[in-house]
């Protein structure tokens, strides 16, 4: 499998699976150390929390790629087939705008966090690392939404709706 194809088809999946495995191991280690050693490690809980935040934003991009986000299609389905593609494109454009704004504002927040030098309580890592999940997720969603828009245009035309005489 080529690197381009791997990045296009499996990027989010690989990140999600690896991060889930790391998170499970950290939480398991936390439970074992608390139960058997009587010593709870705060850094494992904090790390698992930041990993989970990253998983959420990467999974949002994955859901866009797989077309699994929740959306209301009742209005679109009530329209004639000739208009459905346009409504789909309009909704993708609006969503793309939101994702770009999310990435932009998220980047500003991360930059301000970077300038402030704030660190996490237990691990003392810079807080901007955890907050970077928002702009990264926004950028990945934007890329996937562009792909969705291209797919809307490349999709074969739908057959015309049957008229009363055809029924």
mmCIF file of C-alpha atoms in Angstrom:
data_model
loop_
_atom_site.group_PDB
_atom_site.id
_atom_site.type_symbol
_atom_site.label_atom_id
_atom_site.label_comp_id
_atom_site.label_asym_id
_atom_site.label_seq_id
_atom_site.Cartn_x
_atom_site.Cartn_y
_atom_site.Cartn_z
ATOM 1 C CA UNK A 1 0.000 0.000 0.000
ATOM 2 C CA UNK A 2 1.441 3.374 -0.997
ATOM 3 C CA UNK A 3 2.031 6.104 1.570
ATOM 4 C CA UNK A 4 -0.469 8.389 -0.188
ATOM 5 C CA UNK A 5 -3.161 5.713 -0.095
ATOM 6 C CA UNK A 6 -2.319 4.890 3.524
ATOM 7 C CA UNK A 7 -2.668 8.558 4.549
ATOM 8 C CA UNK A 8 -5.886 8.941 2.574
ATOM 9 C CA UNK A 9 -7.617 5.764 3.678
ATOM 10 C CA UNK A 10 -6.145 4.826 7.049
ATOM 11 C CA UNK A 11 -4.613 7.902 8.748
ATOM 12 C CA UNK A 12 -7.334 8.458 11.305
ATOM 13 C CA UNK A 13 -7.897 4.738 11.884
ATOM 14 C CA UNK A 14 -4.224 4.113 12.691
ATOM 15 C CA UNK A 15 -4.060 7.068 15.068
ATOM 16 C CA UNK A 16 -7.284 6.072 16.811
ATOM 17 C CA UNK A 17 -6.299 2.411 17.239
ATOM 18 C CA UNK A 18 -2.793 3.177 18.539
ATOM 19 C CA UNK A 19 -4.061 5.861 20.919
ATOM 20 C CA UNK A 20 -6.809 3.546 22.184
ATOM 21 C CA UNK A 21 -4.255 0.814 22.916
ATOM 22 C CA UNK A 22 -2.010 3.283 24.770
ATOM 23 C CA UNK A 23 -4.954 4.673 26.719
ATOM 24 C CA UNK A 24 -6.133 1.199 27.755
ATOM 25 C CA UNK A 25 -2.624 0.276 28.898
ATOM 26 C CA UNK A 26 -2.313 3.484 30.917
ATOM 27 C CA UNK A 27 -5.662 2.995 32.623
ATOM 28 C CA UNK A 28 -4.866 -0.685 33.291
ATOM 29 C CA UNK A 29 -1.524 0.353 34.825
ATOM 30 C CA UNK A 30 -3.349 2.954 36.940
ATOM 31 C CA UNK A 31 -5.790 0.348 38.260
ATOM 32 C CA UNK A 32 -3.082 -2.235 38.979
ATOM 33 C CA UNK A 33 -0.857 0.281 40.762
ATOM 34 C CA UNK A 34 -3.755 1.536 42.870
ATOM 35 C CA UNK A 35 -5.072 -1.936 43.722
ATOM 36 C CA UNK A 36 -1.853 -3.885 44.250
ATOM 37 C CA UNK A 37 0.627 -1.209 45.253
ATOM 38 C CA UNK A 38 -1.763 1.147 47.006
ATOM 39 C CA UNK A 39 -0.243 4.028 45.068
ATOM 40 C CA UNK A 40 -2.263 5.952 42.504
ATOM 41 C CA UNK A 41 -0.293 7.635 39.750
ATOM 42 C CA UNK A 42 -1.830 10.938 38.679
ATOM 43 C CA UNK A 43 0.102 11.221 35.417
ATOM 44 C CA UNK A 44 -1.579 8.143 33.905
ATOM 45 C CA UNK A 45 -5.045 9.598 34.404
ATOM 46 C CA UNK A 46 -4.007 12.956 32.944
ATOM 47 C CA UNK A 47 -2.310 11.337 29.961
ATOM 48 C CA UNK A 48 -5.353 9.163 29.266
ATOM 49 C CA UNK A 49 -7.562 12.267 29.401
ATOM 50 C CA UNK A 50 -5.445 14.131 26.820
ATOM 51 C CA UNK A 51 -5.251 11.065 24.601
ATOM 52 C CA UNK A 52 -9.042 10.806 24.733
ATOM 53 C CA UNK A 53 -9.425 14.467 23.718
ATOM 54 C CA UNK A 54 -7.188 13.825 20.702
ATOM 55 C CA UNK A 55 -9.197 10.684 19.875
ATOM 56 C CA UNK A 56 -12.426 12.673 19.789
ATOM 57 C CA UNK A 57 -11.116 15.262 17.319
ATOM 58 C CA UNK A 58 -9.403 12.693 15.096
ATOM 59 C CA UNK A 59 -12.559 10.554 15.183
ATOM 60 C CA UNK A 60 -14.611 13.540 14.011
ATOM 61 C CA UNK A 61 -12.453 13.633 10.879
ATOM 62 C CA UNK A 62 -12.779 9.854 10.488
ATOM 63 C CA UNK A 63 -16.569 10.127 10.732
ATOM 64 C CA UNK A 64 -16.542 12.747 7.954
ATOM 65 C CA UNK A 65 -14.518 10.432 5.735
ATOM 66 C CA UNK A 66 -16.847 7.507 6.392
ATOM 67 C CA UNK A 67 -19.950 9.723 6.048
ATOM 68 C CA UNK A 68 -21.114 8.671 9.512
ATOM 69 C CA UNK A 69 -21.867 12.047 11.100
ATOM 70 C CA UNK A 70 -25.414 12.515 12.267
ATOM 71 C CA UNK A 71 -27.408 14.701 9.924
ATOM 72 C CA UNK A 72 -31.017 15.330 9.129
ATOM 73 C CA UNK A 73 -31.743 14.367 5.554
ATOM 74 C CA UNK A 74 -35.519 14.580 5.695
ATOM 75 C CA UNK A 75 -35.573 18.037 4.077
ATOM 76 C CA UNK A 76 -33.110 16.989 1.364
ATOM 77 C CA UNK A 77 -35.080 13.799 0.649
ATOM 78 C CA UNK A 78 -38.283 15.808 0.156
ATOM 79 C CA UNK A 79 -36.656 17.747 -2.694
ATOM 80 C CA UNK A 80 -36.531 16.545 -6.306
ATOM 81 C CA UNK A 81 -33.410 14.512 -7.077
ATOM 82 C CA UNK A 82 -32.134 17.290 -9.326
ATOM 83 C CA UNK A 83 -31.885 19.610 -6.306
ATOM 84 C CA UNK A 84 -30.551 17.105 -3.765
ATOM 85 C CA UNK A 85 -26.963 17.304 -4.995
ATOM 86 C CA UNK A 86 -27.013 21.097 -4.653
ATOM 87 C CA UNK A 87 -28.385 20.939 -1.118
ATOM 88 C CA UNK A 88 -25.765 18.324 -0.218
ATOM 89 C CA UNK A 89 -23.025 20.571 -1.608
ATOM 90 C CA UNK A 90 -24.392 23.595 0.259
ATOM 91 C CA UNK A 91 -24.442 21.688 3.552
ATOM 92 C CA UNK A 92 -20.857 20.495 2.962
ATOM 93 C CA UNK A 93 -19.759 24.074 2.195
ATOM 94 C CA UNK A 94 -21.341 25.372 5.401
ATOM 95 C CA UNK A 95 -19.757 22.558 7.386
ATOM 96 C CA UNK A 96 -16.405 23.257 5.700
ATOM 97 C CA UNK A 97 -16.691 26.930 6.726
ATOM 98 C CA UNK A 98 -17.351 25.850 10.313
ATOM 99 C CA UNK A 99 -14.357 23.468 10.275
ATOM 100 C CA UNK A 100 -12.059 26.204 8.914
ATOM 101 C CA UNK A 101 -13.264 28.657 11.571
ATOM 102 C CA UNK A 102 -12.735 25.956 14.195
ATOM 103 C CA UNK A 103 -9.182 25.359 12.957
ATOM 104 C CA UNK A 104 -8.434 29.093 12.831
ATOM 105 C CA UNK A 105 -9.822 29.964 16.255
ATOM 106 C CA UNK A 106 -8.318 26.776 17.712
ATOM 107 C CA UNK A 107 -4.924 27.821 16.368
ATOM 108 C CA UNK A 108 -5.276 31.225 18.048
ATOM 109 C CA UNK A 109 -6.128 29.549 21.361
ATOM 110 C CA UNK A 110 -3.165 27.184 21.036
ATOM 111 C CA UNK A 111 -0.850 30.078 20.222
ATOM 112 C CA UNK A 112 -2.049 32.018 23.276
ATOM 113 C CA UNK A 113 -1.542 28.895 25.407
ATOM 114 C CA UNK A 114 1.956 28.571 23.991
ATOM 115 C CA UNK A 115 2.744 32.195 24.863
ATOM 116 C CA UNK A 116 1.357 31.838 28.377
ATOM 117 C CA UNK A 117 3.609 28.879 29.140
ATOM 118 C CA UNK A 118 0.856 27.121 31.095
ATOM 119 C CA UNK A 119 1.613 23.491 31.939
ATOM 120 C CA UNK A 120 -0.537 20.541 32.962
ATOM 121 C CA UNK A 121 -0.866 19.837 36.699
ATOM 122 C CA UNK A 122 0.542 16.294 36.939
ATOM 123 C CA UNK A 123 2.917 15.841 34.011
ATOM 124 C CA UNK A 124 3.994 19.470 33.647
ATOM 125 C CA UNK A 125 3.757 19.297 29.839
ATOM 126 C CA UNK A 126 2.747 22.435 27.948
ATOM 127 C CA UNK A 127 -1.037 22.780 27.786
ATOM 128 C CA UNK A 128 -0.893 23.851 24.151
ATOM 129 C CA UNK A 129 -0.115 20.229 23.233
ATOM 130 C CA UNK A 130 -3.492 19.023 24.533
ATOM 131 C CA UNK A 131 -5.338 21.974 23.028
ATOM 132 C CA UNK A 132 -3.711 21.377 19.620
ATOM 133 C CA UNK A 133 -6.252 18.620 19.040
ATOM 134 C CA UNK A 134 -8.872 21.242 18.129
ATOM 135 C CA UNK A 135 -7.057 22.890 15.190
ATOM 136 C CA UNK A 136 -5.661 19.551 13.990
ATOM 137 C CA UNK A 137 -9.165 18.070 14.037
ATOM 138 C CA UNK A 138 -10.512 21.137 12.226
ATOM 139 C CA UNK A 139 -7.871 20.889 9.502
ATOM 140 C CA UNK A 140 -8.416 17.147 9.044
ATOM 141 C CA UNK A 141 -12.196 17.651 8.873
ATOM 142 C CA UNK A 142 -11.672 20.420 6.295
ATOM 143 C CA UNK A 143 -9.601 18.086 4.128
ATOM 144 C CA UNK A 144 -12.174 15.306 4.415
ATOM 145 C CA UNK A 145 -15.010 17.735 3.619
ATOM 146 C CA UNK A 146 -13.199 18.825 0.451
ATOM 147 C CA UNK A 147 -13.015 15.142 -0.485
ATOM 148 C CA UNK A 148 -16.742 14.802 0.165
ATOM 149 C CA UNK A 149 -17.459 17.794 -2.087
ATOM 150 C CA UNK A 150 -15.395 16.247 -4.876
ATOM 151 C CA UNK A 151 -17.271 12.966 -4.438
ATOM 152 C CA UNK A 152 -20.599 14.805 -4.737
ATOM 153 C CA UNK A 153 -19.499 16.115 -8.145
ATOM 154 C CA UNK A 154 -18.022 12.779 -9.268
ATOM 155 C CA UNK A 155 -21.063 10.742 -8.279
ATOM 156 C CA UNK A 156 -22.959 9.430 -11.274
ATOM 157 C CA UNK A 157 -26.176 11.296 -11.949
ATOM 158 C CA UNK A 158 -29.197 9.862 -10.218
ATOM 159 C CA UNK A 159 -31.945 8.432 -12.398
ATOM 160 C CA UNK A 160 -34.858 10.810 -12.835
ATOM 161 C CA UNK A 161 -37.747 10.503 -10.436
ATOM 162 C CA UNK A 162 -40.702 8.530 -11.765
ATOM 163 C CA UNK A 163 -43.691 10.640 -12.700
ATOM 164 C CA UNK A 164 -47.301 9.727 -12.001
ATOM 165 C CA UNK A 165 -47.620 8.271 -15.483
ATOM 166 C CA UNK A 166 -44.682 5.910 -14.873
ATOM 167 C CA UNK A 167 -46.207 4.399 -11.747
#
